[in-house]
Coordinates of C-alpha atoms in Angstrom, one line a residue:
X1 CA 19.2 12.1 -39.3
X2 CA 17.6 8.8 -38.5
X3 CA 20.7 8.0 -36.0
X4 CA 20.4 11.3 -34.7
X5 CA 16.6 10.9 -33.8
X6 CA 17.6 7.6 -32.2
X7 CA 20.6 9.4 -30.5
X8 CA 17.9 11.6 -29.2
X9 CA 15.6 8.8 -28.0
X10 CA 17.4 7.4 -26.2
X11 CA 19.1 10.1 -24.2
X12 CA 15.1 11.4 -23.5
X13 CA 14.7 7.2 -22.3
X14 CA 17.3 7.6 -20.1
X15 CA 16.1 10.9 -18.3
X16 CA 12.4 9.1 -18.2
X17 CA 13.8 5.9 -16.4
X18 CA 16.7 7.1 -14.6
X19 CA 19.2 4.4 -16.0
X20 CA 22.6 4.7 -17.7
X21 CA 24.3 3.4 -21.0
X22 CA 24.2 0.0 -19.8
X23 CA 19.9 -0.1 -19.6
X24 CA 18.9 2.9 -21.6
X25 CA 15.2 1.9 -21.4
X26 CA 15.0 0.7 -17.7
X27 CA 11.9 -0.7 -16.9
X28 CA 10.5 0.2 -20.2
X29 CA 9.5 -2.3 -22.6
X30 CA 9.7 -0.5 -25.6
X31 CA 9.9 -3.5 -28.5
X32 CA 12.6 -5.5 -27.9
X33 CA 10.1 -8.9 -27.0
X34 CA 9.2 -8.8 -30.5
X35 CA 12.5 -8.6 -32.1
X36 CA 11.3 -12.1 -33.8
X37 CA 8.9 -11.1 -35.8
X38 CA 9.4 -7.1 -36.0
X39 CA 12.9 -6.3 -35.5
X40 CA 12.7 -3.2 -36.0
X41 CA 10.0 -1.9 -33.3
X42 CA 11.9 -0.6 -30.7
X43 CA 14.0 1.3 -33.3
X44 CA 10.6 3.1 -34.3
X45 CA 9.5 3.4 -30.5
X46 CA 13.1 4.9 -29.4
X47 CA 13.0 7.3 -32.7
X48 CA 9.3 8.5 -33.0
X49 CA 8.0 8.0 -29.4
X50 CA 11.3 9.0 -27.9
X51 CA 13.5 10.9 -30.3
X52 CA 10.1 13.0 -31.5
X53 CA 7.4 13.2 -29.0
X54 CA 8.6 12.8 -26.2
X55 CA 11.8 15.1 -26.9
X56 CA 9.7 17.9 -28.1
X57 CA 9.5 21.7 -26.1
X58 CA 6.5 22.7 -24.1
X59 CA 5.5 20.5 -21.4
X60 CA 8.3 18.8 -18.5
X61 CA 8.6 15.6 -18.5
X62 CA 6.0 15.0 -15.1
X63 CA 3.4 16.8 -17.4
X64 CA 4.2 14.4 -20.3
X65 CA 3.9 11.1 -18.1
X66 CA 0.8 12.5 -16.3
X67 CA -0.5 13.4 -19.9
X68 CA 0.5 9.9 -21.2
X69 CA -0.9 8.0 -18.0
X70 CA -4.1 10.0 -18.7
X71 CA -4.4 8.6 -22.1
X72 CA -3.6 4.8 -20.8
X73 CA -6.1 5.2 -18.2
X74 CA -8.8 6.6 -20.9
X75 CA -7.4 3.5 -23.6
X76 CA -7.5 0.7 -20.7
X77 CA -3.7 -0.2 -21.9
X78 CA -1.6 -2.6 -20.0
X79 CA 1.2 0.0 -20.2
X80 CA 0.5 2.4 -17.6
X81 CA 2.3 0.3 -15.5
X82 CA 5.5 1.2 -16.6
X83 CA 4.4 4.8 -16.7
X84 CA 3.6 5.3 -13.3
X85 CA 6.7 3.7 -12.6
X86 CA 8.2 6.6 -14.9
X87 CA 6.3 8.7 -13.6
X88 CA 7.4 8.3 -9.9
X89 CA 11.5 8.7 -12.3
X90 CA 10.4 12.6 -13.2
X91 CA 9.7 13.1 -9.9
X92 CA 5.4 13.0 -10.0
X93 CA 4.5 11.8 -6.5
X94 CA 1.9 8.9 -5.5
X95 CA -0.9 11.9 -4.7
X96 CA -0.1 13.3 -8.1
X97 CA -0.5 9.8 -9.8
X98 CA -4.0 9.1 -7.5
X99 CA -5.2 12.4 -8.1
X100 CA -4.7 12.5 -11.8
X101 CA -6.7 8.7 -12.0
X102 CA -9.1 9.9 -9.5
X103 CA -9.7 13.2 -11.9
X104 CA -10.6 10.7 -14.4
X105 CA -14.0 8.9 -13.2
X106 CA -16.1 11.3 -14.9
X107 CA -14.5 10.9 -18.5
X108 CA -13.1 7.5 -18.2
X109 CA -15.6 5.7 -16.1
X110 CA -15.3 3.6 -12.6
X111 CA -13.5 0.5 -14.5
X112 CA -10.9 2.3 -16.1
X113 CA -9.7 4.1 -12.9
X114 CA -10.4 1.3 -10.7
X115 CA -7.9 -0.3 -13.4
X116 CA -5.2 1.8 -13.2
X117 CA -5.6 2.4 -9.4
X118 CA -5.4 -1.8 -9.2
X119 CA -1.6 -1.2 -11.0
X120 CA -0.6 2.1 -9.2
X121 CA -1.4 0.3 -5.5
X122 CA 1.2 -2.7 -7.0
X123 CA 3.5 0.1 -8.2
X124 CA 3.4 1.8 -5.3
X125 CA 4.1 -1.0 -3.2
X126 CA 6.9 -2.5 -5.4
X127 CA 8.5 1.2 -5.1
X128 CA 7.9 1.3 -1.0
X129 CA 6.0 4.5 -1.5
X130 CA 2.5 5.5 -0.1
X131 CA -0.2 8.3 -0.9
X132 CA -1.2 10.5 1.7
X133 CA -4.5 10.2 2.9
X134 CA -6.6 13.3 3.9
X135 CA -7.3 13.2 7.7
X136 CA -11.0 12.4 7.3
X137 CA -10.8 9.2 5.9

């Protein structure tokens, strides 16, 4: 059952990042930096994040990155970078991604979407990709 969940993971990291058998986790860093002191992290990521959560009925996958950017922008975590990156994968666009952070001010406060704004500008312009700007700004 355990493969089977890892099985799982990983085919759900591949849809998320885009990338084949060779890179199954793309641009995520899901563990495998820590292999010297906890080998077995990105086992549990692929299995529980991957395999379980992320592989389970009821939302697409742009409404689970949007939901999971949301909770990195709320948590201040370094790690929204490589979800906006997935998120622009599923298919989310740049005004999705802004809007959803910009939605945020009144729960999260100014520095947690300034924050995340600060990496989605860098993403953005790593990717080649812009948002588009209302005509009265």
């Amino acid at each position: 059952m355990t493969e089977d969940r890892y099985q799982q993971g990983l085919e759900k990291l591949k849809e998320l990042t885009l990338s084949g058998d060779e890179n199954p986790t793309g641009e995520m860093d899901i563990g495998e930096g820590f292999k010297d002191i906890a080998p077995d992290l990105s086992k549990y990521v692929v299995e529980f994040a991957f395999g379980e959560i992320y592989s389970r009925p009821g939302l697409d996958n742009k409404q689970k990155v949007l939901t999971t950017i949301t909770a990195l922008v709320a948590q201040g975590k370094p790690q929204i970078e490589m979800h906006i990156k997935t998120g622009l994968n599923v298919g989310l666009t740049p005004d999705e991604i802004v809007g959803c952070i910009m939605h945020l001010i009144p729960y999260t406060g100014f520095p947690s979407v300034l924050n995340a704004l600060t990496v989605a500008k860098k993403v953005f312009a790593e990717r080649g990709v812009s948002v588009t700007l209302p005509d009265d700004n």
